[in-house]
Every structure is written in structure tokens, then in C-alpha cells.
């Protein structure tokens, strides 16, 4: 009972780690590290927004007083309307014949400035979103690529792609919303000041009204937005996961006839997304879309308040209310905008967190690494233990020595840890306990890139990339000459099939080389390794999926290489084991050295 509970919680923590659900940083802690290097842009954008907002505010608050000034040349001297008074004073100082064109010109000028600043800030906005996105996309892709293999590789591809491509854009929009929000707060403040100067009693009355309404709805609205943001993020992630897995498993999907079921699964997720997304967008836009209704209600309340509570006459109230109504609409518009934007910001927290988490994968490079001098001497596995969280033990105090020259064969049942063992040499995995010593030092002390540069690794499933034969060959060493490339191509018998192609080495291989056969792919991948001219070669079941010809070609090359290099081969194939100087069997989390004599041709016959 107790054991079961332990296993479950360990699995949960693995799941939590891979989905990033464990970290829930508030926006204040989240943003500063993410926005490093972008603060000057943010400040510029903030002032652009602020300038636009204020010019816009001034433009609108100018209209009515200007009109009033234009219409009545003698405004009442005792007017308590600050704006009207100011404008009438200004206009009084201008000669009569210049008054009308002057005021109209001023109005046009303010709106010209407003238009220009709107255009400029829309340009700055797109530029800023794309800059942020570009930065975050690159940073998260690099973090993923430079992170420990065991962590990066455990993440579902769809999720990684969605985070790097999709969430970065949504997160950048979130930051933009925040900048816009801050600028609009100040705009709202300016408008409020104008209102207070115009009629402070009514303003305070409306403020209390609005404050009360938002205080009552805020907490619930905030939680709703956070949850909607999280739910949308999870649905996007799951949909991307499903699509990516489906496309990768195309052959199996077809053979098991899963196409309809997969499409249905995707549709189900998107139905859910549609519902969550619509609900959120409608709800967050609600105050803004109800603004006219609110204005009427508030307007009525203000008139009632002034006539009933302040005992003012309706004729005195109406002109003030008309002016007030216009400015109020601006204030209410900006207040509801603020409310909506604040909800949108809350719902952007999920993408921001996803991007932050993606960029936060620690690099596999350990501090204080020294450049790798090249392989010399034997490779020693010294009491190596490995047990991934929540999984069975893979290595239990395993000991093994790989000689400096010659062929070492590693055999063992499927799932015994053979691939994991060689992954420890190239630092794709890290031992929990014990050490792997190369050139006399712990392999983890070396700079990981310079270490891998000295290793040629051929796996069972060779990975080719979109591009030509030549591009794939040169990938491991872009500075190689064409002659060097042709040399290795002949050595690995790549030339045999490339020379029959119409475009030779310029032939496009298709996605991941899918236009080639398994044997051709493997030979090409081997040539790519040969071109890199490494010290140590590792072959992980290189011929298990190959035709007889390709198998012979690769085995001959392995034997040839083992005359001058240390070569590690994981294999079940006897002809390779027969040539091995050293043989280890991995079983039950240990390595057992076998006597090559037992594998002599005579010995095998029995
Ligand atoms: N990232 C991982 N997390 C947990 N367990 C793993 C991981 N990768 C491999 N394993 C487990 O380690 C064992 C050894 O895998 P592997 O080295 O691929 O075996 P082999 O190459 O001998 O067939 C398997 O039981 C597998 O389930
Ligand atoms: Mg394996």
C-alpha cells in the first residue's frame, strides 16, 4: 500500500515537471527575467501609448468646449466650467476674425497629431511583439536543444512546438497588453482630473459607484480569467501533441486505421477550446460592450442625484450633464477598457509561464568545463548507477572497461540498458552515482561539445535531414572539401547509389531522407560520421534493420575502423561479435565480461 503511494507521487512529480505545472509564478516575478534586454523598447512603447492616449483625450475634451466657445461669443462670466472658462479666455485674446479659423485649425492639429501617433504606435506595437517573439522563440529553442537530453527528449514534440511557435506570440501579446494597460491607467487619471475640475461632486459620486461595481466583480473575474487562460493553454498543448504524434506515426495510423479516431479526438479538443475561448472573450468584453447602457443608467443616476440630493434645478443640471456625459463616456470607455485588458493580461499568464519555463531549462554544460583533449587510454565505467525517477533501476554499480583500441561488443536483452550505457559516454545521460572516466577524467568535467566532436555515433535509426545528399554528408563537418566528402562516400558505399541518381550529390532526400531505403540511409549516416574523423566510434545496433549488402558493407567498415580506433558496437549479430576483442553482456543492471574465446566459430557451433 505504502509502496504504491510512493510510486504514484514520483510519477506525478515527473508529469508535473514535464508539463511545467509545478511553477506558478506571479506576473511580477515572471516578467523581469523574461524582458531582460527589452526594457528600452518597453519604455519607448509606453510613452508612445501614453502620448497617443493623452492626445486622444485632449482631442475629445476639446470638442464640446470649443463648440460652446464658437457658438456663444459671450460665455457667462461666472461659469464654473473650468474648460469652458479657459477656452473662452483664450479665444477672447484672439482677434475676432481669427477666432473661428484659429480654433478649427487647433482642433485639426490635435487630431493630426493623434493620427500620426496612432500610426507610429501601431507600427511600434507590431515591431515590439515580433521582436519579443523572435527573442523568446530563439531562446526557448536553444534552451531545449542545450538542455539535458533526458529532460528535453521526454517532452512531447507537439508541446514543444506549440510553446516555441504559438505561446511565444500569445505571451508577447500579454506583455503588450500590460504596457498598453499602464499607459491607459495614466490616460484615465488625466481624464479623471479633467472631470474633477469640471464638476467634482458628480465625479466623486460616479467614482464611488464605479469603484463599488469593480470591487464587487474583480476577484471572481480575475480567477475566471486565470482559469480560462490556463484551460486554453492546456487545450492548445494537447491539440498540438495529438497532431504531432499523429503525423509522426503516419504509417501506423494508416495501418491500424486510426485516422478517423484521431481526427475526432482533435475535433473534441477544439470543441472544448471553442467553448472556453468564446466564453472568456465575451465575458471580458462585456463591460465595454455594455458601455452605452451603463452611460444611460449612470447619466440618469447623476441627474436624479443632482436634482434630488443637491436640490438643483433641471435647467441648470442639463447643460452640465451634456458636457459631463461626453467626458464621462470617455472615462467609462477607458475604465471598461482597463477592466477588460486586466482580464486579458490575467489570461496571458499561462502562455507567459509556458515560455518562461521553456526558456528556463538549465544547460547540460556544467560550470568549469575543460576542453576535451581527445580520447586516450581506456573508457572506464566505475560503479555506475542509474535509476530514472519512478522507473526501475537501469544500472546498479556497473563496472566496465573499454580498451583504447579494438572492437568492444556489448550484448544483452532488449531493454537491458545498452543504449543508455553508450549515452553515458557522449553525455546524453548522466549517471546518478559513480563515474564514467575518459582520458583519465570524469566525462562530466569536459566541455560537452568538444567531447561529442570526437565521437562518431551511428544509431539503429539514422537521422537525416531535409536537404541534398551533399548537405546531409557535410552536416557534421561543414568545412570539409568536396574531395574529402567523395572519399567517405566511396568508403561507405554511398557513391554506389548516389551515382545512379540523376542529380547525384545534389539530389534532394525528402523529409528526413524518406526517399532512401533503410540501408541507404544508414550508409549515408555512416559516411557523415566518417567525414567528422572522430577518435571513438559507437555503433548502436547499426545493422539490425538492414539488408544483407548494407550489413556486410557496414560490418567490414567497423572491423577496418577497429584496427586504428576504439570502436564500441552494440549488436546481436554474430559476425561482429566474432571479431570483438572485448565482450560485455548487460543484464540485471550489471555488466559481465565474457571471454571472446567462447564466441569463436567453434564455440558458437555448440
Ligand atoms: N528517459 C528514460 N526514463 C526512464 N526510463 C528510461 C528512459 N530511457 C530508457 N529507459 C528505460 O531504460 C531501459 C534501458 O533502455 P535502453 O538503454 O534503450 O535498452 P536497450 O538499448 O538495451 O534495448 C529500458 O527499460 C527503458 O524503459
Ligand atoms: Mg537500444
GROMACS .gro file of C-alpha atoms and ligand atoms in nm, residues 418-419 540-541, ligand 2:
model
    5
  418UNK     CA    1   2.279  -0.098  -2.379
  419UNK     CA    2   2.181   0.226  -2.549
  540UNK     CA    3   2.420   0.104  -3.168
  541UNK     CA    4   2.267  -0.200  -3.343
  608LIG    MG1    5   1.899   0.013  -2.763
   0.00000   0.00000   0.00000
